[in-house]
């Protein structure tokens, strides 16, 4: 890109018009279902403890505090609204994640996140399918367990394989020295990325669900047979991950334990420990209603609509031009 054209937008007018149509469609979809649109901070006091996410720190001095974080998701603030009794809510917002760039990633991107009181993960999957399939005019997704997906395409059982078997399977993509220090979930993520994801949703959209309990994040867990699984799902279309949803954890003490476990893992990896969001935990202590929630990448949804091969094609000004 030359300096002469660096001021130009990355997206063509067709993409900009389709984005406007997408926003109108989303708002109409939730208006029909009487789901309230809300707005929460893009700049928050706390980041997230999740070791797989890198937040972007902000230099700010206000309200007696120094520093803050651009939010990786509106989740904590939206759950505070749920605890305050707001009922079903959704939000379209910008979120930020450091180190994410490439054909499918930009450090700043648009997210649609919504929460439905009284829903579980299965009920919410149906609503996700309603929204996505109506917008894309595509077939409704089928459902596949995480275990079956790994067995089918990575040729390994994620629940019963030994660490040695898992490392041996990852050796197809990584050198032995690169696997040193990688956790079991790190290895499973590698297999998911390289062996499984490229094959998902090629003929028909697919929901992956019943992830290992160790990958629950903020989702509830339960026993399926002899294995503990997370009530979590992701939707894939043409090998592209589109959303991540949970039947939400409502146990504040368990959430505190998970935050502490996150920070132990961060420190073991050489990452800085993150402050726990006490306001979010206080909201959970007060009583988070039974609900399910999902975060969906609007830029990726637009990529699918337009047949774009790069996220830059649907952003007015991707980071290289921002």
Coordinates of C-alpha atoms in Angstrom, one line a residue:
X1 CA 0.0 0.0 0.0
X2 CA 1.5 3.3 -1.1
X3 CA 1.3 6.5 0.9
X4 CA -0.8 8.0 -1.9
X5 CA -3.7 5.7 -1.3
X6 CA -3.3 4.9 2.4
X7 CA -6.1 7.3 3.2
X8 CA -8.6 5.3 1.2
X9 CA -11.0 2.9 3.0
X10 CA -10.3 -0.8 2.7
X11 CA -13.9 -1.8 2.1
X12 CA -15.7 -1.2 -1.1
X13 CA -19.0 0.7 -1.0
X14 CA -20.9 -2.7 -1.5
X15 CA -19.5 -3.9 1.8
X16 CA -20.3 -0.6 3.6
X17 CA -23.9 -0.8 2.4
X18 CA -24.2 -4.5 3.4
X19 CA -22.9 -3.6 6.9
X20 CA -25.6 -1.0 7.3
X21 CA -28.2 -3.5 6.2
X22 CA -26.8 -6.0 8.7
X23 CA -27.1 -3.6 11.6
X24 CA -30.7 -2.9 10.5
X25 CA -31.5 -6.6 10.3
X26 CA -30.0 -7.3 13.7
X27 CA -32.0 -4.5 15.4
X28 CA -35.2 -5.7 13.7
X29 CA -34.5 -9.3 14.8
X30 CA -34.3 -8.4 18.4
X31 CA -37.1 -5.8 18.3
X32 CA -39.4 -8.6 17.2
X33 CA -38.3 -10.7 20.2
X34 CA -38.6 -7.7 22.6
X35 CA -34.9 -7.9 23.6
X36 CA -33.6 -4.6 24.9
X37 CA -30.6 -3.0 23.2
X38 CA -28.1 -1.7 25.7
X39 CA -24.8 0.1 25.7
X40 CA -21.9 -0.6 28.1
X41 CA -18.4 0.8 28.4
X42 CA -15.7 0.2 25.8
X43 CA -13.2 1.4 28.3
X44 CA -13.4 -0.4 31.6
X45 CA -11.5 -0.5 34.9
X46 CA -10.6 -4.2 34.5
X47 CA -9.5 -6.5 31.8
X48 CA -10.0 -10.3 31.7
X49 CA -8.1 -13.1 33.3
X50 CA -8.5 -15.6 30.4
X51 CA -5.0 -16.6 29.4
X52 CA -6.0 -17.0 25.7
X53 CA -7.0 -13.3 25.5
X54 CA -4.6 -10.3 25.5
X55 CA -6.3 -7.0 26.4
X56 CA -5.1 -3.6 25.4
X57 CA -4.2 -1.3 28.3
X58 CA -5.3 2.3 28.3
X59 CA -3.6 5.3 29.8
X60 CA -6.3 7.1 31.7
X61 CA -6.5 8.9 35.0
X62 CA -10.1 9.4 36.2
X63 CA -12.4 8.6 39.2
X64 CA -9.4 8.2 41.5
X65 CA -7.9 5.4 39.4
X66 CA -4.9 5.1 37.1
X67 CA -5.2 3.0 33.9
X68 CA -7.9 0.9 32.4
X69 CA -8.6 -1.6 29.7
X70 CA -10.3 -1.6 26.3
X71 CA -12.8 -4.3 26.6
X72 CA -12.3 -7.7 24.9
X73 CA -16.0 -8.3 25.3
X74 CA -19.0 -6.5 26.9
X75 CA -19.7 -9.7 29.0
X76 CA -19.0 -8.5 32.5
X77 CA -20.9 -5.2 32.2
X78 CA -23.8 -6.9 30.5
X79 CA -24.0 -9.5 33.3
X80 CA -24.1 -6.6 35.8
X81 CA -27.2 -5.3 34.0
X82 CA -28.7 -8.8 34.1
X83 CA -28.1 -9.0 37.8
X84 CA -29.8 -5.6 38.2
X85 CA -32.9 -7.0 36.6
X86 CA -32.7 -5.7 33.0
X87 CA -34.0 -8.9 31.5
X88 CA -33.2 -10.0 28.0
X89 CA -30.6 -7.7 26.4
X90 CA -28.3 -7.4 23.4
X91 CA -25.5 -5.1 22.3
X92 CA -23.6 -4.2 19.1
X93 CA -20.2 -2.8 20.1
X94 CA -16.5 -2.5 19.3
X95 CA -14.1 -4.8 21.2
X96 CA -10.3 -5.0 21.3
X97 CA -7.8 -7.8 21.5
X98 CA -4.1 -7.3 21.2
X99 CA -1.9 -9.4 18.9
X100 CA -4.8 -10.4 16.7
X101 CA -4.2 -9.7 13.1
X102 CA -4.5 -11.6 9.9
X103 CA -7.0 -12.7 7.3
X104 CA -9.7 -13.3 9.9
X105 CA -8.6 -11.0 12.7
X106 CA -8.2 -7.3 13.4
X107 CA -7.3 -5.8 16.8
X108 CA -10.6 -3.8 16.8
X109 CA -13.7 -5.6 15.6
X110 CA -17.5 -5.5 15.9
X111 CA -19.3 -7.9 18.2
X112 CA -22.9 -8.7 18.7
X113 CA -23.5 -10.1 22.2
X114 CA -26.9 -11.1 23.7
X115 CA -28.3 -12.8 26.8
X116 CA -31.6 -14.6 27.2
X117 CA -33.1 -15.2 30.6
X118 CA -34.4 -18.7 31.1
X119 CA -32.6 -20.1 28.1
X120 CA -30.0 -22.9 28.2
X121 CA -27.3 -23.5 25.6
X122 CA -29.6 -25.7 23.4
X123 CA -32.4 -23.1 23.3
X124 CA -29.9 -20.3 22.5
X125 CA -28.3 -22.4 19.7
X126 CA -31.8 -22.4 18.0
X127 CA -32.0 -18.6 18.2
X128 CA -28.5 -18.2 16.9
X129 CA -29.5 -20.4 14.0
X130 CA -32.6 -18.2 13.4
X131 CA -30.5 -15.0 13.2
X132 CA -27.6 -16.3 11.2
X133 CA -29.5 -18.5 8.7
X134 CA -32.1 -15.7 8.1
X135 CA -29.3 -13.2 7.3
X136 CA -27.2 -15.6 5.2
X137 CA -30.2 -17.5 3.7
X138 CA -28.4 -20.8 4.4
X139 CA -29.2 -24.2 5.7
X140 CA -29.8 -24.6 9.4
X141 CA -26.8 -26.0 11.3
X142 CA -26.4 -29.5 12.5
X143 CA -24.8 -30.3 15.8
X144 CA -21.6 -32.2 16.6
X145 CA -20.0 -32.8 19.9
X146 CA -16.4 -31.6 20.4
X147 CA -15.4 -35.2 21.1
X148 CA -16.8 -36.5 17.9
X149 CA -15.2 -33.7 15.9
X150 CA -11.7 -34.5 17.3
X151 CA -12.2 -38.2 16.8
X152 CA -13.3 -37.8 13.2
X153 CA -10.7 -35.3 12.0
X154 CA -7.8 -35.3 14.4
X155 CA -8.1 -39.1 15.0
X156 CA -7.8 -38.8 18.8
X157 CA -10.2 -38.9 21.7
X158 CA -9.8 -35.7 23.6
X159 CA -11.2 -37.2 26.8
X160 CA -9.4 -40.6 27.0
X161 CA -6.0 -40.0 25.2
X162 CA -2.8 -39.8 27.2
X163 CA -0.6 -36.7 27.2
X164 CA 2.0 -38.7 25.2
X165 CA -0.6 -39.7 22.5
X166 CA -1.8 -36.1 22.4
X167 CA 1.8 -34.7 21.9
X168 CA 2.5 -37.4 19.3
X169 CA -0.6 -36.3 17.3
X170 CA 0.4 -32.6 17.6
X171 CA 3.8 -33.5 16.2
X172 CA 2.3 -33.4 12.7
X173 CA 2.3 -29.6 13.0
X174 CA 4.8 -28.8 15.7
X175 CA 8.4 -29.7 16.5
X176 CA 9.0 -31.7 19.8
X177 CA 10.7 -28.7 21.4
X178 CA 7.8 -26.5 20.5
X179 CA 5.5 -28.8 22.5
X180 CA 7.5 -28.5 25.7
X181 CA 5.4 -26.6 28.3
X182 CA 2.2 -26.8 26.3
X183 CA -0.8 -27.9 28.4
X184 CA -3.3 -30.5 27.4
X185 CA -5.8 -27.8 26.4
X186 CA -3.1 -26.0 24.4
X187 CA -2.5 -29.2 22.5
X188 CA -6.3 -29.7 21.9
X189 CA -6.6 -26.1 20.7
X190 CA -3.8 -26.8 18.2
X191 CA -5.5 -29.9 16.9
X192 CA -8.8 -28.0 16.7
X193 CA -7.2 -25.2 14.7
X194 CA -5.2 -27.3 12.3
X195 CA -7.0 -30.6 11.9
X196 CA -10.7 -29.8 12.7
X197 CA -11.7 -26.2 12.0
X198 CA -10.8 -26.1 8.3
X199 CA -13.3 -29.0 7.8
X200 CA -16.2 -27.6 9.7
X201 CA -19.3 -26.2 8.1
X202 CA -18.2 -26.7 4.5
X203 CA -21.5 -28.3 3.3
X204 CA -23.8 -27.1 6.1
X205 CA -23.2 -24.9 9.2
X206 CA -22.3 -26.8 12.3
X207 CA -22.5 -26.2 16.0
X208 CA -19.7 -27.8 18.0
X209 CA -20.8 -28.3 21.7
X210 CA -19.9 -30.3 24.8
X211 CA -16.4 -28.9 25.1
X212 CA -14.1 -30.3 27.9
X213 CA -14.9 -28.8 31.3
X214 CA -11.4 -27.5 31.4
X215 CA -12.4 -25.2 28.5
X216 CA -15.6 -23.9 30.1
X217 CA -14.5 -20.3 30.7
X218 CA -17.7 -18.7 32.1
X219 CA -20.1 -21.6 31.2
X220 CA -21.7 -24.2 33.4
X221 CA -20.4 -27.8 33.4
X222 CA -22.1 -31.1 33.9
X223 CA -21.5 -34.8 33.5
X224 CA -22.2 -36.5 30.1
X225 CA -21.6 -40.2 30.8
X226 CA -18.3 -40.4 32.6
X227 CA -16.9 -37.1 31.3
X228 CA -17.3 -33.5 32.6
X229 CA -18.3 -31.2 29.8
X230 CA -19.0 -27.5 29.4
X231 CA -22.4 -26.1 28.3
X232 CA -20.6 -24.1 25.6
X233 CA -21.0 -24.0 21.8
X234 CA -19.4 -22.5 18.7
X235 CA -20.9 -22.1 15.2
X236 CA -18.7 -22.8 12.2
X237 CA -19.5 -22.0 8.5
X238 CA -17.0 -22.7 5.8
X239 CA -14.3 -23.3 8.4
X240 CA -14.9 -19.9 10.0
X241 CA -15.7 -19.7 13.7
X242 CA -18.6 -17.3 14.0
X243 CA -19.7 -17.3 17.6
X244 CA -19.1 -18.6 21.1
X245 CA -22.0 -19.2 23.5
X246 CA -22.6 -20.4 27.0
X247 CA -25.3 -21.5 29.4
X248 CA -23.9 -19.1 31.9
X249 CA -22.3 -19.9 35.1
X250 CA -24.2 -18.3 38.0
X251 CA -22.1 -19.5 41.0
X252 CA -19.9 -16.6 42.1
X253 CA -17.6 -18.8 44.3
X254 CA -16.9 -21.1 41.3
X255 CA -16.2 -18.0 39.2
X256 CA -13.7 -16.8 41.7
X257 CA -12.0 -20.2 41.6
X258 CA -11.8 -20.0 37.8
X259 CA -10.4 -16.5 37.9
X260 CA -7.7 -17.7 40.3
X261 CA -6.9 -20.7 38.1
X262 CA -6.6 -18.4 35.1
X263 CA -4.1 -16.3 36.9
X264 CA -2.1 -19.3 38.0
X265 CA -1.9 -20.4 34.3
X266 CA -1.0 -16.9 33.2
X267 CA 1.9 -16.8 35.6
X268 CA 3.1 -20.3 34.6
X269 CA 3.2 -19.0 31.0
X270 CA 5.0 -15.8 31.9
X271 CA 2.0 -13.6 31.5
X272 CA 1.1 -10.9 34.0
X273 CA -1.7 -11.8 36.5
X274 CA -4.9 -9.8 35.9
X275 CA -7.0 -8.0 38.5
X276 CA -10.3 -9.8 39.2
X277 CA -13.3 -7.6 38.4
X278 CA -14.8 -7.2 41.8
X279 CA -17.9 -5.3 40.5
X280 CA -18.7 -8.3 38.2
X281 CA -18.2 -10.7 41.1
X282 CA -20.4 -8.6 43.4
X283 CA -23.1 -8.7 40.7
X284 CA -22.8 -12.5 40.7
X285 CA -23.0 -12.5 44.5
X286 CA -26.3 -10.5 44.3
X287 CA -27.8 -13.1 42.0
X288 CA -27.2 -13.6 38.2
X289 CA -30.5 -14.9 36.7
X290 CA -30.5 -18.3 34.9
X291 CA -29.5 -17.3 31.4
X292 CA -27.6 -18.2 28.3
X293 CA -25.4 -15.7 26.3
X294 CA -23.5 -15.6 23.0
X295 CA -20.9 -13.4 21.4
X296 CA -21.0 -13.3 17.6
X297 CA -18.5 -11.6 15.3
X298 CA -20.3 -9.3 13.0
X299 CA -17.3 -8.7 10.7
X300 CA -17.0 -12.4 10.1
X301 CA -20.8 -12.7 9.5
X302 CA -20.4 -10.0 6.9
X303 CA -17.4 -11.8 5.3
X304 CA -19.7 -14.9 4.8
X305 CA -22.5 -12.7 3.4
X306 CA -20.2 -11.2 0.8
X307 CA -17.9 -14.1 0.1
X308 CA -14.9 -12.1 1.3
X309 CA -11.6 -13.9 1.9
X310 CA -10.2 -11.2 4.3
X311 CA -11.6 -9.2 7.1
X312 CA -10.0 -6.2 5.6
X313 CA -12.5 -6.3 2.8
X314 CA -15.4 -5.6 5.2
X315 CA -13.8 -3.0 7.4
X316 CA -13.8 0.7 6.4
X317 CA -10.4 1.1 7.9
X318 CA -8.6 -2.0 9.1
X319 CA -5.7 -1.4 11.5
X320 CA -3.1 -1.0 8.8
X321 CA -5.2 2.0 7.5
X322 CA -6.6 3.3 10.8

